[in-house]
Coordinates of C-alpha atoms and ligand atoms in Angstrom, one line a residue:
M1 CA 101.1 52.3 72.2
P2 CA 103.6 51.7 69.3
Y3 CA 106.8 52.8 71.1
I4 CA 106.5 49.8 73.4
Y5 CA 107.1 47.5 70.5
L6 CA 110.2 49.5 69.4
T7 CA 112.0 49.0 72.7
G8 CA 111.4 45.4 73.5
G9 CA 109.5 43.5 70.8
K10 CA 107.1 41.4 72.8
V11 CA 105.7 43.2 75.8
T12 CA 105.3 41.0 78.8
L13 CA 102.7 41.6 81.5
M14 CA 105.5 42.5 83.9
K15 CA 106.8 45.2 81.5
Q16 CA 103.3 46.5 81.1
Y17 CA 103.0 46.7 84.8
R18 CA 106.3 48.6 85.2
L19 CA 105.5 51.0 82.5
F20 CA 102.1 51.6 84.0
S21 CA 103.5 52.3 87.5
A22 CA 106.2 54.6 86.0
F23 CA 103.4 56.4 84.3
L24 CA 101.4 56.7 87.6
V25 CA 104.4 58.1 89.5
T26 CA 105.1 60.6 86.7
A27 CA 101.5 61.6 86.6
M28 CA 101.4 62.1 90.4
F29 CA 104.6 64.1 90.3
L30 CA 103.2 66.4 87.6
G31 CA 100.0 66.7 89.5
L32 CA 102.0 67.8 92.6
L33 CA 103.9 70.3 90.5
T34 CA 100.8 71.9 89.0
S35 CA 99.0 72.1 92.3
C36 CA 102.0 74.0 93.8
A37 CA 102.2 76.4 90.8
A38 CA 98.5 77.3 91.0
P39 CA 97.5 79.8 93.7
A40 CA 96.5 78.0 96.9
S41 CA 93.2 80.0 96.9
T42 CA 91.8 82.9 95.0
S43 CA 93.4 86.2 96.0
K44 CA 92.2 88.0 99.1
K45 CA 89.5 90.6 98.6
F46 CA 88.8 93.6 100.8
V47 CA 86.2 96.3 100.8
F48 CA 87.3 99.8 101.7
A49 CA 85.0 102.8 102.4
S50 CA 85.9 106.2 101.0
D51 CA 84.0 109.5 101.0
A52 CA 84.7 110.2 97.4
A53 CA 84.1 114.0 97.6
F54 CA 87.5 115.1 98.7
P55 CA 89.6 116.0 95.7
P56 CA 92.3 115.3 94.8
M57 CA 92.5 112.5 97.4
E58 CA 89.3 110.7 96.5
F59 CA 86.5 111.9 94.2
V60 CA 84.2 111.0 91.4
D61 CA 85.4 112.1 87.9
S62 CA 83.3 113.0 84.9
N63 CA 83.0 109.4 83.9
K64 CA 81.6 108.6 87.3
A65 CA 84.6 106.6 88.3
I66 CA 86.1 107.0 91.8
V67 CA 89.7 108.4 91.3
G68 CA 92.4 110.2 93.2
F69 CA 95.6 109.9 95.1
D70 CA 94.2 107.3 97.6
I71 CA 92.7 105.2 94.8
D72 CA 95.9 105.1 92.7
M73 CA 97.9 104.4 95.9
I74 CA 95.7 101.5 97.0
Q75 CA 95.6 100.1 93.4
A76 CA 99.4 100.0 93.4
I77 CA 99.5 98.4 96.8
A78 CA 96.9 95.8 95.8
K79 CA 98.9 94.9 92.7
D80 CA 102.1 94.7 94.7
Q81 CA 100.5 92.5 97.4
K82 CA 98.3 90.5 95.0
I83 CA 95.1 91.4 96.8
E84 CA 91.8 92.8 95.4
V85 CA 90.3 96.0 96.8
E86 CA 86.9 97.3 96.1
I87 CA 86.1 101.0 97.0
K88 CA 82.7 101.7 98.4
N89 CA 81.7 105.3 98.1
T90 CA 80.4 106.2 101.6
A91 CA 79.3 109.5 103.2
W92 CA 81.8 110.8 105.7
D93 CA 79.2 111.3 108.4
G94 CA 78.8 107.7 109.6
I95 CA 81.9 106.3 107.9
F96 CA 83.5 105.3 111.2
A97 CA 80.2 103.8 112.5
G98 CA 80.0 101.7 109.4
L99 CA 83.5 100.3 110.1
G100 CA 82.5 99.4 113.6
G101 CA 79.4 97.7 112.3
G102 CA 81.4 95.7 109.8
A103 CA 79.9 97.2 106.6
Y104 CA 83.4 97.2 105.1
D105 CA 86.9 96.1 106.1
A106 CA 88.7 99.5 106.3
I107 CA 88.4 103.2 105.7
L108 CA 90.6 104.8 103.0
S109 CA 89.5 108.4 103.0
S110 CA 92.3 110.7 104.0
V111 CA 91.6 109.8 107.6
T112 CA 94.0 111.6 110.0
I113 CA 95.5 109.6 112.9
T114 CA 94.4 111.2 116.1
E115 CA 94.9 110.2 119.8
D116 CA 91.1 110.1 120.2
R117 CA 90.5 107.9 117.2
K118 CA 93.3 105.6 118.2
K119 CA 91.2 104.6 121.3
T120 CA 88.6 103.0 119.0
Y121 CA 90.4 102.1 115.8
D122 CA 93.8 100.9 114.6
F123 CA 95.8 102.6 111.9
S124 CA 98.3 101.6 109.2
E125 CA 101.6 103.3 108.8
P126 CA 101.0 106.9 107.8
Y127 CA 100.9 107.5 104.0
F128 CA 100.4 111.2 103.6
D129 CA 101.2 114.5 105.5
A130 CA 98.8 117.4 105.7
N131 CA 97.9 120.5 107.6
Q132 CA 94.7 122.6 107.8
A133 CA 94.2 125.5 105.4
I134 CA 92.1 128.6 105.8
V135 CA 90.0 129.3 102.6
V136 CA 88.2 132.6 102.1
R137 CA 86.4 134.4 99.2
I138 CA 88.9 135.8 96.7
D139 CA 87.8 139.4 97.4
D140 CA 87.9 139.2 101.2
A141 CA 90.2 141.7 102.8
T142 CA 89.2 141.2 106.4
I143 CA 90.6 137.7 107.2
M144 CA 94.4 137.6 107.1
T145 CA 95.2 135.3 110.0
E146 CA 93.6 132.6 112.1
Q147 CA 92.8 135.2 114.8
D148 CA 90.7 137.1 112.3
L149 CA 88.2 134.2 112.3
A150 CA 87.0 135.3 115.8
G151 CA 83.4 136.4 115.7
K152 CA 82.9 135.1 112.1
P153 CA 80.9 132.1 110.8
V154 CA 83.4 129.4 109.7
G155 CA 82.6 126.2 107.9
A156 CA 84.2 122.7 108.1
Q157 CA 83.2 119.2 107.1
I158 CA 81.4 117.5 110.0
G159 CA 83.6 115.6 112.5
T160 CA 86.8 116.2 110.5
T161 CA 90.0 117.4 112.1
G162 CA 89.3 120.9 110.7
A163 CA 86.0 121.0 112.6
I164 CA 87.7 119.5 115.7
Y165 CA 90.4 122.2 115.5
L166 CA 87.9 125.0 115.3
G167 CA 85.8 123.6 118.2
D168 CA 88.9 123.3 120.4
N169 CA 91.0 126.3 119.5
L170 CA 88.8 129.0 118.0
K171 CA 85.8 129.1 120.3
E172 CA 85.2 132.8 119.3
A173 CA 84.3 131.6 115.7
T174 CA 80.9 130.2 115.0
L175 CA 81.4 126.7 113.6
K176 CA 79.1 125.6 110.9
Q177 CA 79.5 121.9 109.9
Y178 CA 78.7 120.4 106.5
D179 CA 78.2 116.9 105.3
S180 CA 80.7 117.3 102.5
A181 CA 83.6 119.6 101.7
D182 CA 82.0 121.0 98.5
L183 CA 78.9 122.0 100.4
A184 CA 81.1 124.1 102.8
M185 CA 82.8 125.7 99.8
M186 CA 79.5 126.5 98.2
D187 CA 78.3 128.2 101.3
L188 CA 81.5 130.2 101.4
V189 CA 81.0 131.4 97.9
N190 CA 77.4 132.2 98.8
K191 CA 78.5 134.2 101.9
Q192 CA 76.8 131.9 104.4
V193 CA 80.2 131.5 106.1
D194 CA 83.3 133.7 105.8
A195 CA 85.9 131.0 105.8
V196 CA 86.4 127.2 105.5
V197 CA 89.0 125.3 107.4
I198 CA 90.0 122.1 105.5
D199 CA 92.9 119.8 104.8
T200 CA 95.6 121.5 102.7
P201 CA 95.6 119.3 99.6
V202 CA 91.8 119.6 99.3
A203 CA 91.8 123.4 99.9
A204 CA 94.4 123.8 97.1
N205 CA 92.3 121.7 94.8
F206 CA 89.0 123.6 95.4
A207 CA 90.5 127.1 95.5
L208 CA 93.0 126.7 92.6
Q209 CA 91.9 123.9 90.3
S210 CA 88.2 123.1 90.5
D211 CA 86.0 124.3 87.7
Q212 CA 83.3 125.1 90.2
F213 CA 85.3 127.3 92.6
K214 CA 88.5 128.4 90.8
G215 CA 88.8 132.2 90.7
K216 CA 86.3 132.6 93.6
L217 CA 88.4 131.5 96.5
K218 CA 91.9 131.9 98.0
I219 CA 93.9 130.3 100.7
I220 CA 95.1 132.9 103.3
G221 CA 97.2 130.6 105.4
E222 CA 97.9 127.2 106.9
I223 CA 97.3 126.0 110.5
V224 CA 100.1 123.7 111.2
T225 CA 98.3 120.7 112.7
S226 CA 101.0 118.2 111.3
E227 CA 98.4 115.5 110.4
Q228 CA 99.1 112.1 109.0
Y229 CA 96.7 110.0 106.9
A230 CA 96.4 106.3 107.4
L231 CA 94.2 103.3 106.5
T232 CA 91.8 102.8 109.4
V233 CA 90.6 99.4 110.6
Q234 CA 88.6 97.9 113.5
K235 CA 90.5 97.6 116.8
G236 CA 92.7 94.5 116.7
D237 CA 92.7 94.4 112.8
P238 CA 90.4 91.4 112.6
K239 CA 90.8 91.1 108.8
Q240 CA 94.6 91.3 109.1
I241 CA 94.9 94.1 106.6
L242 CA 97.5 96.4 108.2
A243 CA 100.5 94.1 107.6
I244 CA 99.6 93.8 103.9
F245 CA 99.0 97.5 103.5
N246 CA 102.2 98.5 105.3
A247 CA 104.3 96.0 103.2
G248 CA 102.8 97.3 100.0
L249 CA 103.2 100.9 101.0
K250 CA 106.9 100.3 101.7
N251 CA 107.4 98.6 98.3
I252 CA 105.7 101.3 96.3
K253 CA 107.7 103.9 98.0
A254 CA 110.9 102.0 97.3
S255 CA 110.0 101.4 93.6
G256 CA 109.2 105.1 93.0
E257 CA 105.5 104.3 92.2
Y258 CA 104.4 106.3 95.3
A259 CA 106.4 109.4 94.1
K260 CA 104.7 109.2 90.7
I261 CA 101.3 109.0 92.2
Y262 CA 102.1 112.0 94.5
E263 CA 103.3 114.1 91.6
K264 CA 100.3 113.2 89.5
W265 CA 97.7 114.3 92.0
I266 CA 99.5 116.8 94.2
G267 CA 101.3 118.5 91.4
V268 CA 104.6 118.8 93.2
K269 CA 107.4 116.2 93.9
K270 CA 107.2 114.5 97.3
Ligands
LIG301 N1 91.7 114.4 107.4 C1 90.5 114.8 107.9 C2 90.0 113.9 109.1 O1 90.5 112.8 109.2 C3 89.4 114.9 106.9 C4 89.2 113.7 106.1 C5 87.9 113.8 105.3 N2 87.9 112.8 104.2 C6 87.0 112.8 103.3 N3 87.2 111.9 102.3 N4 86.0 113.5 103.3 O2 89.2 114.2 109.8

């Protein structure tokens, strides 16, 4: 190496040794620095199940992509927390069983926290408030209130809080349960049921916005069930997801990102 000759003329063996050890120390130090700078391991990856047939919360768009409020929210949280999340489109009926069986790490599917579900699952901090809405055909003049559902066939998605409410509180109505929200709406339009009870954001989307049902349905009222949606995990949170989700949710609320996502999908300011 030429610069050795510039500093000292003749290079002794001792000098060479010192230079070499200085070089070694420097190399080790640099090595230490780079290993600190690089991520200790590749970022954590989680798989979440979602019944992507619940617009505007989670649904499949015309490009066959899973989109919606929950999806944008979890992407913002994943970015904030430097984790990776994969969404697995999963039928609602059986979505809880799949979590118990370990088919995925959590459910992100507008799941309402209920006392009953709390016995079997753990929930994150709530991320969305909703009630139940009563949807009827646009030309219906017989159903004005919840009480008017008595004696009528009423639809709901199977095992949802809407179906549970009807079963518990409106025993005089004939409950008809459907695998998905849109099948219930379809049967409503086709006069197989006279009303559908479903989460407020989804009722508004189907009745007022969807190409399929717009102009055919109306919302006659809300049943105030004061529901809160949360990420759902196995009891004990074995994959340690809740702390990450909660921290990310807090951050995206503080940054204004949550409010943006709310306005984008719900159409009003939170
Ligand atoms: N919030 C209701 C419940 O927890 C309905 C959720 C349905 N979600 C869905 N993606 N289909 O029972």
